[in-house]
Coordinates of C-alpha atoms in Angstrom, one line a residue:
X121 CA 94.6 48.2 96.1
X122 CA 94.6 44.9 94.3
X123 CA 95.3 46.3 90.8
X124 CA 99.0 45.4 90.2
X125 CA 101.4 48.3 89.6
X126 CA 105.0 49.0 88.8
X127 CA 107.2 51.7 90.3
X128 CA 108.1 54.2 87.5
X129 CA 109.8 56.8 89.7
X130 CA 111.0 57.4 93.3
X131 CA 113.0 60.1 94.9
X132 CA 113.0 63.4 96.7
X133 CA 110.4 65.8 95.5
X134 CA 110.9 68.9 97.7
X135 CA 113.7 70.2 99.9
X136 CA 113.6 73.4 102.0
X137 CA 116.8 74.5 103.8
X138 CA 117.3 77.6 106.0
X139 CA 120.2 79.4 107.5
X140 CA 120.3 82.0 110.3
X141 CA 123.8 83.3 110.5
X142 CA 126.1 85.2 108.1
X143 CA 128.5 82.4 107.3
X144 CA 125.6 80.0 106.8
X145 CA 123.8 82.4 104.5
X146 CA 126.9 82.6 102.3
X147 CA 127.1 78.8 102.3
X148 CA 123.5 78.4 101.2
X149 CA 123.9 80.9 98.4
X150 CA 126.9 79.0 97.2
X151 CA 124.9 75.8 97.3
X152 CA 122.2 77.4 95.2
X153 CA 124.9 78.6 92.7
X154 CA 126.3 75.1 92.5
X155 CA 122.9 73.6 91.8
X156 CA 122.2 76.2 89.1
X157 CA 125.6 75.6 87.4
X158 CA 125.4 71.9 87.4
X159 CA 121.8 71.1 86.7
X160 CA 120.1 74.1 85.1
X161 CA 120.4 75.4 81.5
X162 CA 123.2 77.9 81.0
X163 CA 120.7 80.5 79.7
X164 CA 118.3 80.1 82.7
X165 CA 117.0 83.5 83.7
X166 CA 115.7 84.1 87.2
X167 CA 112.5 85.9 88.2
X168 CA 112.0 88.0 91.4
X169 CA 110.6 85.8 94.2
X170 CA 109.8 86.2 97.9
X171 CA 107.9 84.7 100.8
X172 CA 107.5 85.5 104.5
X173 CA 109.8 88.5 104.3
X174 CA 112.4 86.7 102.2
X175 CA 113.4 88.4 99.0
X176 CA 115.4 86.7 96.2
X177 CA 115.1 85.0 92.9
X178 CA 113.5 81.9 91.4
X179 CA 114.6 79.6 88.6
X180 CA 111.3 77.7 88.8
X181 CA 112.3 74.5 90.7
X182 CA 115.2 76.4 92.4
X183 CA 114.6 79.4 94.7
X184 CA 117.0 81.3 96.9
X185 CA 116.3 84.3 99.0
X186 CA 117.5 86.3 102.1
X187 CA 116.0 88.4 104.8
X188 CA 117.3 90.5 107.7
X189 CA 119.0 89.8 110.0
X190 CA 121.3 87.4 108.2
X191 CA 118.8 84.7 107.2
X192 CA 118.4 82.7 104.0
X193 CA 116.1 80.1 102.5
X194 CA 116.7 77.6 99.7
X195 CA 114.0 75.6 98.1
X196 CA 114.6 72.8 95.5
X197 CA 111.6 71.0 94.0
X198 CA 110.5 68.4 91.5
X199 CA 112.9 66.5 89.3
X200 CA 115.7 69.0 90.3
X201 CA 115.4 68.0 93.9
X202 CA 115.9 64.3 93.0
X203 CA 118.9 65.2 90.8
X204 CA 120.6 67.6 93.1
X205 CA 120.3 65.8 96.4
X206 CA 122.5 64.2 97.6
X207 CA 124.9 65.1 94.8
X208 CA 125.2 68.6 96.3
X209 CA 126.2 68.7 100.0
X210 CA 123.4 70.1 102.1
X211 CA 123.7 71.0 105.8
X212 CA 121.4 68.3 107.4
X213 CA 120.7 70.3 110.6
X214 CA 119.2 73.1 108.5
X215 CA 116.7 71.0 106.5
X216 CA 113.2 72.2 107.4
X217 CA 111.2 70.1 104.9
X218 CA 111.8 67.2 102.7
X219 CA 109.2 65.3 100.6
X220 CA 109.7 61.7 99.4
X221 CA 107.7 60.3 96.5
X222 CA 107.0 57.0 94.8
X223 CA 105.0 57.0 91.5
X224 CA 103.4 53.9 90.2
X225 CA 101.7 52.9 86.9
X226 CA 98.6 50.6 87.3
X227 CA 98.2 47.6 85.2
X228 CA 94.6 48.7 84.6
X229 CA 93.7 52.4 84.8
X230 CA 91.5 53.2 87.8
X231 CA 90.5 56.8 88.5
X232 CA 88.5 56.0 91.6
X233 CA 91.2 54.6 93.9
X234 CA 91.3 57.6 96.2
X235 CA 87.5 58.0 96.3
X236 CA 87.0 54.4 97.3
X237 CA 89.5 54.4 100.1
X238 CA 88.1 57.8 101.4
X239 CA 84.6 56.4 101.4
X240 CA 85.7 53.4 103.3
X241 CA 87.4 55.7 105.9
X242 CA 84.3 57.9 106.0
X243 CA 82.2 55.0 107.0
X244 CA 84.6 54.3 109.9
X245 CA 84.7 57.9 111.2
X246 CA 82.4 57.3 114.1
X247 CA 84.7 54.5 115.3
X248 CA 88.2 55.7 114.4
X249 CA 89.9 59.0 115.2
X250 CA 92.6 58.1 112.6
X251 CA 89.9 58.1 109.9
X252 CA 89.2 61.7 110.5
X253 CA 92.7 62.7 109.3
X254 CA 91.8 61.7 105.7
X255 CA 90.6 64.4 103.3
X256 CA 89.6 64.1 99.6
X257 CA 89.9 66.8 97.0
X258 CA 88.6 66.2 93.5
X259 CA 89.4 68.3 90.4
X260 CA 89.5 68.0 86.6
X261 CA 93.2 66.8 86.9
X262 CA 92.3 63.9 89.2
X263 CA 91.7 63.1 92.9
X264 CA 94.0 63.8 95.8
X265 CA 93.8 62.1 99.1
X266 CA 95.4 63.8 102.1
X267 CA 96.3 62.3 105.5
X268 CA 97.4 64.4 108.6
X269 CA 97.5 68.1 109.3
X270 CA 99.7 70.4 107.3
X271 CA 102.6 71.6 109.4
X272 CA 102.9 68.4 111.4
X273 CA 106.0 66.3 111.3
X274 CA 104.5 63.9 108.8
X275 CA 101.9 64.8 106.2
X276 CA 100.9 62.5 103.3
X277 CA 99.3 62.8 99.8
X278 CA 98.1 60.2 97.4
X279 CA 97.1 61.7 94.0
X280 CA 96.5 61.0 90.3
X281 CA 99.7 61.9 88.4
X282 CA 98.5 60.7 85.0
X283 CA 98.1 64.0 83.2
X284 CA 101.5 65.2 84.4
X285 CA 103.0 62.1 82.9
X286 CA 101.1 62.5 79.6
X287 CA 99.0 59.3 80.1
X288 CA 96.0 58.7 77.9
X289 CA 93.7 59.7 80.7
X290 CA 93.1 59.7 84.5
X291 CA 93.8 56.7 86.7
X292 CA 96.9 55.4 85.0
X293 CA 99.6 56.8 87.3
X294 CA 99.4 57.5 91.0
X295 CA 101.9 59.1 93.4
X296 CA 102.4 58.3 97.0
X297 CA 104.1 61.3 98.7
X298 CA 105.2 61.9 102.3
X299 CA 106.1 65.4 103.5
X300 CA 108.5 65.5 106.5
X301 CA 109.1 68.7 108.6
X302 CA 111.0 69.7 111.8
X303 CA 113.3 67.1 113.3
X304 CA 111.9 64.3 111.1
X305 CA 113.0 66.2 108.0
X306 CA 116.6 66.5 109.3
X307 CA 116.8 62.8 110.0
X308 CA 115.3 61.8 106.6
X309 CA 117.7 64.1 104.8
X310 CA 120.7 62.6 106.6
X311 CA 119.6 59.0 106.0
X312 CA 118.9 59.5 102.3
X313 CA 122.3 61.0 101.8
X314 CA 124.1 58.1 103.6
X315 CA 122.0 55.3 101.9
X316 CA 123.6 52.8 99.7
X317 CA 120.4 52.3 97.8
X318 CA 118.5 55.6 98.2
X319 CA 115.6 54.9 95.7
X320 CA 114.9 51.5 97.2
X321 CA 115.1 52.9 100.7
X322 CA 112.8 55.8 99.8
X323 CA 110.3 53.3 98.3
X324 CA 110.4 51.3 101.5
X325 CA 110.0 54.3 103.8
X326 CA 107.0 55.6 101.8
X327 CA 105.4 52.1 101.9
X328 CA 105.9 51.9 105.6
X329 CA 104.4 55.4 106.3
X330 CA 101.3 54.7 104.3
X331 CA 100.9 51.2 105.7
X332 CA 100.9 52.7 109.3
X333 CA 97.8 54.6 108.3
X334 CA 96.0 51.5 107.0
X335 CA 96.6 52.3 103.3
X336 CA 99.5 50.0 102.1
X337 CA 100.7 51.0 98.6
X338 CA 100.0 48.8 95.6
X339 CA 103.7 48.3 94.8
X340 CA 105.7 45.5 96.3
X341 CA 108.1 46.2 99.0
X342 CA 110.9 43.7 98.0
X343 CA 112.7 41.7 100.6
X344 CA 116.0 43.4 99.8
X345 CA 114.6 46.9 100.4
X346 CA 115.5 47.9 103.9
X347 CA 113.6 50.5 106.0
X348 CA 115.6 53.6 106.7
X349 CA 116.5 54.4 110.3
X350 CA 114.7 57.6 111.1
X351 CA 115.1 59.4 114.4
X352 CA 116.9 56.5 116.1
X353 CA 118.7 57.4 119.3
X354 CA 121.4 55.2 120.8
X355 CA 122.6 55.9 124.3
X356 CA 125.3 53.1 124.5
X357 CA 128.6 53.2 122.6
X358 CA 127.8 49.8 121.1
X359 CA 124.6 51.1 119.6
X360 CA 126.3 54.3 118.3
X361 CA 129.0 52.2 116.6
X362 CA 126.3 50.0 114.9
X363 CA 124.6 53.2 113.7
X364 CA 127.9 54.4 112.3
X365 CA 128.5 51.1 110.5
X366 CA 125.1 51.2 108.8
X367 CA 124.8 54.9 108.0
X368 CA 128.2 56.6 107.9
X369 CA 130.6 53.8 106.8
X370 CA 129.3 53.5 103.2
X371 CA 130.0 57.2 102.5
X372 CA 133.4 57.2 104.2
X373 CA 134.5 54.1 102.2
X374 CA 133.4 55.7 99.0
X375 CA 135.3 58.9 99.7
X376 CA 138.5 57.0 100.8
X377 CA 138.3 55.0 97.6
X378 CA 138.2 58.2 95.6
X379 CA 141.3 59.5 97.3
X380 CA 139.8 61.8 100.0
X381 CA 141.2 59.9 103.0
X382 CA 142.9 63.0 104.5
X383 CA 139.9 65.1 104.0
X384 CA 137.7 62.5 105.7
X385 CA 140.0 62.2 108.7
X386 CA 140.1 66.0 109.1
X387 CA 136.3 66.5 108.7
X388 CA 135.7 63.9 111.4
X389 CA 138.1 65.5 113.7
X390 CA 140.3 62.4 114.0
X391 CA 143.7 63.9 113.1
X392 CA 144.7 64.5 116.8
X393 CA 143.3 61.2 118.0
X394 CA 145.3 59.3 115.3
X395 CA 148.4 61.3 116.1
X396 CA 148.2 60.5 119.8
X397 CA 147.6 56.8 119.1
X398 CA 150.8 56.7 117.0
X399 CA 152.8 58.3 119.8

């Protein structure tokens, strides 16, 4: 895309968390309660909701439900997901899906961006297996371009967001969206929570993901935006220390400055080690 654009929004657009034990179920229900109390109107009324055997309630962008034996699911979507995470502590190891999005406004409206790219890929289909992963769906609300297979670790969408943002017509605003599942979702959730600049990092990650598929986004990936470390595994102590410095240290420093030093030490299991060192 050569049409210049500006980023008008970036953040988390979807979060699915599950629990499979009694204590975890109670914790997830408490997280849902905290989100409701902090971010939803006081007069919000839930409706019955369920899926795949889960039964519970929905506040629209916030859904919480349980099923036997001792299982629970929490779904947070849209603007609420961006507000609530990482403000509300979420158990990273139970995140099953997380979507990252970057929304841009084009300098000149263009409602055929997705069509043109899809047609280019269609012409390459006899030569490229990667091109077969692209799919185009058109409707009265605009075009959507998909890449990948639903349910895989990474699935991408590029779609016209103009009408949702009350633009004058189609083609003004477009959204780049990456859906992560499985282990990738856990790693992304953890890294976003620990990021010093989450919006910039999300924009960088989304840019990188689309670029890998041959479709670099129209917004600029600034030099100060760093790509988030996703799924990195370090086997040496030195590598693990460097990972801690980049990903954990900023959060610990912030909590200590707020007066939570004792809680940090206890949560990291360092109390005994520090005591032995003093002895």
